Short mmCIF file of C-alpha atoms in Angstrom, two decimals:
data_model
loop_
_atom_site.label_atom_id
_atom_site.label_comp_id
_atom_site.label_asym_id
_atom_site.label_seq_id
_atom_site.Cartn_x
_atom_site.Cartn_y
_atom_site.Cartn_z
CA MET Z 1 -69.29 98.60 -79.90
CA LYS Z 2 -66.40 98.86 -82.28
CA SER Z 3 -63.86 96.42 -81.01
CA LYS Z 4 -61.82 95.87 -84.13
CA ALA Z 5 -58.83 98.06 -84.58
CA PRO Z 6 -59.24 100.03 -87.78
CA ARG Z 7 -57.07 97.89 -89.98
CA LYS Z 8 -57.67 98.36 -93.66
CA GLU Z 9 -57.94 95.27 -95.81
CA GLU Z 10 -56.22 92.98 -93.42
CA GLY Z 11 -55.92 90.26 -96.01
CA GLN Z 12 -53.85 92.42 -98.31
CA ALA Z 13 -51.79 94.41 -95.85
CA PRO Z 14 -51.64 92.39 -92.65
CA PHE Z 15 -48.64 94.36 -91.37
CA ALA Z 16 -49.91 97.87 -92.08
CA TYR Z 17 -51.13 98.38 -88.49
CA GLU Z 18 -53.39 101.27 -89.38
CA GLY Z 19 -54.62 101.28 -85.78
CA LEU Z 20 -51.31 102.71 -84.55
CA ASP Z 21 -52.77 106.21 -84.20
CA ARG Z 22 -49.87 108.63 -84.72
CA VAL Z 23 -51.04 110.99 -82.00
CA ILE Z 24 -50.72 108.17 -79.45
CA HIS Z 25 -47.82 106.21 -80.95
CA GLU Z 26 -45.16 108.89 -80.44
CA ARG Z 27 -43.05 107.60 -77.55
CA ALA Z 28 -43.44 110.50 -75.11
CA ARG Z 29 -47.18 110.67 -75.70
CA LEU Z 30 -47.50 106.91 -75.27
CA SER Z 31 -45.70 107.31 -71.94
CA VAL Z 32 -48.00 110.13 -70.84
CA LEU Z 33 -51.18 108.33 -71.88
CA THR Z 34 -50.16 105.04 -70.28
CA SER Z 35 -49.41 106.94 -67.06
CA LEU Z 36 -52.80 108.63 -67.20
CA VAL Z 37 -54.81 105.54 -68.10
CA THR Z 38 -53.32 103.80 -65.08
CA HIS Z 39 -54.07 106.77 -62.81
CA PRO Z 40 -57.75 107.51 -63.34
CA LYS Z 41 -57.75 110.18 -60.63
CA GLY Z 42 -55.32 112.22 -62.70
CA LEU Z 43 -51.70 113.22 -62.28
CA THR Z 44 -50.01 116.54 -61.66
CA PHE Z 45 -47.59 118.02 -64.17
CA ALA Z 46 -44.76 117.24 -61.73
CA ASP Z 47 -45.87 113.60 -61.36
CA LEU Z 48 -45.99 113.13 -65.11
CA LYS Z 49 -42.59 114.70 -65.59
CA GLN Z 50 -41.09 112.21 -63.20
CA LEU Z 51 -43.02 109.11 -64.26
CA CYS Z 52 -42.21 109.68 -67.94
CA ALA Z 53 -38.71 111.18 -67.52
CA LEU Z 54 -39.62 114.22 -69.60
CA THR Z 55 -38.39 117.78 -69.41
CA ASP Z 56 -40.81 120.64 -68.71
CA GLY Z 57 -40.64 121.73 -72.33
CA ASN Z 58 -41.19 118.29 -73.82
CA LEU Z 59 -44.05 117.45 -71.48
CA SER Z 60 -45.77 120.78 -72.20
CA ARG Z 61 -45.42 120.30 -75.92
CA HIS Z 62 -46.84 116.78 -75.91
CA LEU Z 63 -49.64 117.69 -73.50
CA ARG Z 64 -50.69 120.44 -75.90
CA VAL Z 65 -50.92 117.91 -78.73
CA LEU Z 66 -52.95 115.54 -76.56
CA GLU Z 67 -55.21 118.33 -75.32
CA ARG Z 68 -55.81 119.60 -78.84
CA GLY Z 69 -56.77 116.06 -79.84
CA LYS Z 70 -59.16 115.93 -76.87
CA LEU Z 71 -57.39 112.90 -75.44
CA VAL Z 72 -56.37 114.71 -72.28
CA ALA Z 73 -57.98 117.39 -70.14
CA ILE Z 74 -55.82 119.80 -68.18
CA VAL Z 75 -57.13 121.66 -65.14
CA LYS Z 76 -55.12 124.54 -63.76
CA GLY Z 77 -55.91 125.24 -60.14
CA HIS Z 78 -54.23 126.03 -56.87
CA ASP Z 79 -53.11 124.09 -53.85
CA ARG Z 80 -52.35 126.25 -50.81
CA ASN Z 81 -51.85 129.31 -53.01
CA ARG Z 82 -49.44 127.49 -55.31
CA PRO Z 83 -50.41 126.83 -58.90
CA LEU Z 84 -51.21 123.17 -59.54
CA THR Z 85 -51.82 121.61 -62.95
CA VAL Z 86 -53.71 118.32 -62.99
CA CYS Z 87 -54.04 116.16 -66.13
CA HIS Z 88 -56.67 113.53 -66.81
CA ILE Z 89 -57.31 111.21 -69.71
CA THR Z 90 -60.72 111.96 -71.24
CA ALA Z 91 -63.38 109.35 -72.03
CA SER Z 92 -62.61 109.62 -75.74
CA GLY Z 93 -58.88 109.52 -75.00
CA ARG Z 94 -59.36 106.30 -73.08
CA LYS Z 95 -61.39 104.83 -75.92
CA ARG Z 96 -58.75 105.77 -78.51
CA TYR Z 97 -55.98 104.47 -76.27
CA LEU Z 98 -57.74 101.11 -75.93
CA GLU Z 99 -58.21 100.86 -79.70
CA TYR Z 100 -54.53 101.68 -80.13
CA LEU Z 101 -53.66 99.02 -77.56
CA GLU Z 102 -55.47 96.34 -79.56
CA THR Z 103 -53.21 97.01 -82.53
CA LEU Z 104 -50.16 97.04 -80.28
CA GLU Z 105 -51.16 93.61 -79.01
CA GLN Z 106 -51.54 92.51 -82.61
CA VAL Z 107 -47.92 93.51 -83.32
CA VAL Z 108 -46.76 91.49 -80.31
CA ARG Z 109 -48.86 88.50 -81.38
CA ASP Z 110 -47.61 88.65 -84.97
CA ALA Z 111 -44.01 88.74 -83.86
CA ALA Z 112 -44.54 85.96 -81.31
CA ARG Z 113 -46.39 83.73 -83.76
CA ALA Z 114 -43.43 83.81 -86.10
CA GLY Z 115 -41.12 82.62 -83.36
CA ALA Z 116 -39.47 85.99 -83.14
CA GLU Z 117 -39.24 85.83 -79.38
CA LYS Z 118 -35.92 84.78 -78.02
CA PRO Z 119 -35.73 82.07 -75.43
CA GLY Z 120 -34.17 83.76 -72.46
CA PRO Z 121 -34.38 84.00 -68.72
CA GLU Z 122 -37.23 86.47 -68.96
CA ILE Z 123 -39.41 85.36 -71.80
CA VAL Z 124 -39.58 81.74 -72.81
CA ARG Z 125 -42.04 80.83 -75.52
CA GLU Z 126 -42.63 78.05 -77.94
CA LEU Z 127 -40.45 78.75 -80.90
CA ALA Z 128 -40.61 77.91 -84.52
CA PRO Z 129 -37.19 76.71 -85.61
CA SER Z 130 -35.20 79.72 -86.68
CA ARG Z 131 -33.59 79.72 -90.10
CA VAL Z 132 -31.38 82.70 -89.39
CA MET X 1 -34.18 126.31 -72.58
CA LYS X 2 -32.86 123.23 -70.89
CA SER X 3 -34.80 122.34 -67.81
CA LYS X 4 -34.08 119.28 -65.78
CA ALA X 5 -32.38 116.37 -67.47
CA PRO X 6 -34.69 113.41 -68.00
CA ARG X 7 -34.18 110.80 -65.34
CA LYS X 8 -33.60 107.33 -66.55
CA GLU X 9 -33.82 105.05 -63.55
CA GLU X 10 -36.86 102.89 -64.06
CA GLY X 11 -37.83 103.01 -60.41
CA GLN X 12 -38.33 106.72 -60.76
CA ALA X 13 -39.64 106.79 -64.29
CA PRO X 14 -41.58 103.56 -64.76
CA PHE X 15 -43.44 104.92 -67.79
CA ALA X 16 -40.44 106.32 -69.67
CA TYR X 17 -40.12 103.23 -71.91
CA GLU X 18 -36.57 104.00 -72.95
CA GLY X 19 -36.53 100.69 -74.82
CA LEU X 20 -38.86 102.05 -77.50
CA ASP X 21 -35.99 102.57 -79.96
CA ARG X 22 -37.04 105.45 -82.22
CA VAL X 23 -35.61 103.85 -85.33
CA ILE X 24 -37.94 100.88 -84.84
CA HIS X 25 -40.93 102.60 -83.21
CA GLU X 26 -41.93 104.71 -86.23
CA ARG X 27 -45.07 103.04 -87.57
CA ALA X 28 -43.95 102.27 -91.12
CA ARG X 29 -40.61 100.92 -89.91
CA LEU X 30 -42.34 98.81 -87.26
CA SER X 31 -44.48 97.38 -90.06
CA VAL X 32 -41.48 96.62 -92.25
CA LEU X 33 -39.48 95.04 -89.43
CA THR X 34 -42.38 92.92 -88.21
CA SER X 35 -42.89 91.70 -91.77
CA LEU X 36 -39.21 90.84 -92.08
CA VAL X 37 -38.87 89.17 -88.68
CA THR X 38 -41.77 86.89 -89.60
CA HIS X 39 -40.26 86.09 -93.00
CA PRO X 40 -36.71 84.94 -92.30
CA LYS X 41 -36.10 84.09 -95.98
CA GLY X 42 -36.53 87.76 -96.84
CA LEU X 43 -39.13 89.68 -98.79
CA THR X 44 -39.03 91.49 -102.09
CA PHE X 45 -39.63 95.22 -102.31
CA ALA X 46 -43.00 94.48 -103.95
CA ASP X 47 -44.00 92.07 -101.15
CA LEU X 48 -43.13 94.62 -98.48
CA LYS X 49 -45.04 97.36 -100.26
CA GLN X 50 -48.15 95.24 -100.22
CA LEU X 51 -47.84 93.71 -96.76
CA CYS X 52 -47.26 97.13 -95.17
CA ALA X 53 -49.51 99.19 -97.47
CA LEU X 54 -46.69 101.64 -98.23
CA THR X 55 -45.97 103.65 -101.35
CA ASP X 56 -42.73 103.16 -103.28
CA GLY X 57 -41.38 106.44 -101.95
CA ASN X 58 -42.24 105.77 -98.33
CA LEU X 59 -40.92 102.23 -98.37
CA SER X 60 -37.64 103.36 -100.00
CA ARG X 61 -37.20 106.13 -97.46
CA HIS X 62 -37.78 103.87 -94.46
CA LEU X 63 -35.65 101.05 -95.87
CA ARG X 64 -32.78 103.53 -96.21
CA VAL X 65 -33.11 104.44 -92.53
CA LEU X 66 -33.19 100.77 -91.54
CA GLU X 67 -30.25 99.92 -93.80
CA ARG X 68 -28.20 102.83 -92.44
CA GLY X 69 -28.92 101.55 -88.93
CA LYS X 70 -27.77 98.07 -90.02
CA LEU X 71 -31.13 96.57 -89.07
CA VAL X 72 -31.90 95.50 -92.62
CA ALA X 73 -29.79 94.24 -95.51
CA ILE X 74 -30.88 94.88 -99.07
CA VAL X 75 -29.69 92.76 -101.97
CA LYS X 76 -30.26 93.95 -105.52
CA GLY X 77 -30.23 91.16 -108.01
CA HIS X 78 -32.09 89.87 -111.02
CA ASP X 79 -34.78 87.34 -111.68
CA ARG X 80 -35.12 86.36 -115.35
CA ASN X 81 -33.43 89.60 -116.42
CA ARG X 82 -35.72 91.75 -114.32
CA PRO X 83 -34.29 93.66 -111.37
CA LEU X 84 -35.30 92.16 -108.04
CA THR X 85 -34.68 93.75 -104.65
CA VAL X 86 -34.75 91.42 -101.65
CA CYS X 87 -34.72 92.66 -98.05
CA HIS X 88 -33.68 90.72 -94.96
CA ILE X 89 -33.55 91.58 -91.30
CA THR X 90 -29.95 91.34 -90.05
CA ALA X 91 -28.86 89.48 -86.92
CA SER X 92 -28.37 92.76 -85.08
CA GLY X 93 -31.70 94.02 -86.43
CA ARG X 94 -33.40 90.95 -85.06
CA LYS X 95 -31.73 91.47 -81.68
CA ARG X 96 -32.78 95.12 -81.51
CA TYR X 97 -36.29 94.26 -82.64
CA LEU X 98 -36.60 91.67 -79.85
CA GLU X 99 -35.36 94.16 -77.27
CA TYR X 100 -37.87 96.68 -78.57
CA LEU X 101 -40.60 94.03 -78.37
CA GLU X 102 -39.91 93.46 -74.69
CA THR X 103 -40.66 97.12 -73.97
CA LEU X 104 -43.76 96.97 -76.15
CA GLU X 105 -44.98 94.03 -74.09
CA GLN X 106 -44.27 96.07 -70.96
CA VAL X 107 -46.57 98.84 -72.23
CA VAL X 108 -49.33 96.31 -72.85
CA ARG X 109 -48.81 94.76 -69.41
CA ASP X 110 -48.82 98.16 -67.66
CA ALA X 111 -52.05 99.15 -69.35
CA ALA X 112 -53.66 95.78 -68.65
CA ARG X 113 -52.60 95.73 -65.01
CA ALA X 114 -54.41 98.98 -64.44
CA GLY X 115 -57.63 97.53 -65.77
CA ALA X 116 -57.36 99.62 -68.88
CA GLU X 117 -58.48 96.75 -71.07
CA LYS X 118 -62.10 96.65 -71.87
CA PRO X 119 -63.90 93.35 -71.63
CA GLY X 120 -65.12 92.72 -75.15
CA PRO X 121 -65.88 89.89 -77.49
CA GLU X 122 -62.30 89.71 -78.68
CA ILE X 123 -60.15 90.32 -75.69
CA VAL X 124 -61.34 89.17 -72.32
CA ARG X 125 -58.87 89.35 -69.50
CA GLU X 126 -58.86 89.31 -65.79
CA LEU X 127 -59.44 92.87 -64.79
CA ALA X 128 -58.55 94.86 -61.79
CA PRO X 129 -61.71 96.61 -60.64
CA SER X 130 -61.95 99.82 -62.59
CA ARG X 131 -62.39 103.05 -60.70
CA VAL X 132 -63.78 104.89 -63.68
#
């Protein structure tokens, strides 16, 4: 099992974050994939539009990119004679999403370790003394 | 063709992640800003190139975007008669980065809550029972 995010030469370029797969990292696609990974039974086109606050055109465009990359499968069917499009994340899409997520967690850890978090009502962490 | 306007209320669009500021979210810029937020004394152009594994051209291009957005300040000086460029994150850059980070953490939490994390040697979390 490959659990390490594909970071190249971590020692030399610890902030390169090679694991931030560009197909997934784009904001709308990250929204769509996070919706789908949390809804393993799939979501309709209309559900996704609402959950991700995307227009028809934008959602279609990004779904095409995800489908071409085999991250998402789209099934066009009917429900009571009305067309119904249902989207699922594929097994390989889920795997790539989870690898992406590891790098995302790394970004959050790197920032937190440096005391970048602000002490506030929502997030209170141990802080290194700030020099700024 | 304009279809429906994207809806912004989080209750309706919990996966929209409006906080993923596009200026920061781009992978190279996220690398640069995370490097700078963890190095409050600033970093030279050469340091940044290495830490983020970027070419001269790419780093210059992204630094210009960050400088135009007032997230980063760039000081050109000299060190023993050789030109030396030092980059800092600005106070407003730090603030925007921290706001961005909160949304990033939300993405990680959303994915984790759905049991999207895999139990592995590196990351073991409490998991909701997976339906997949």
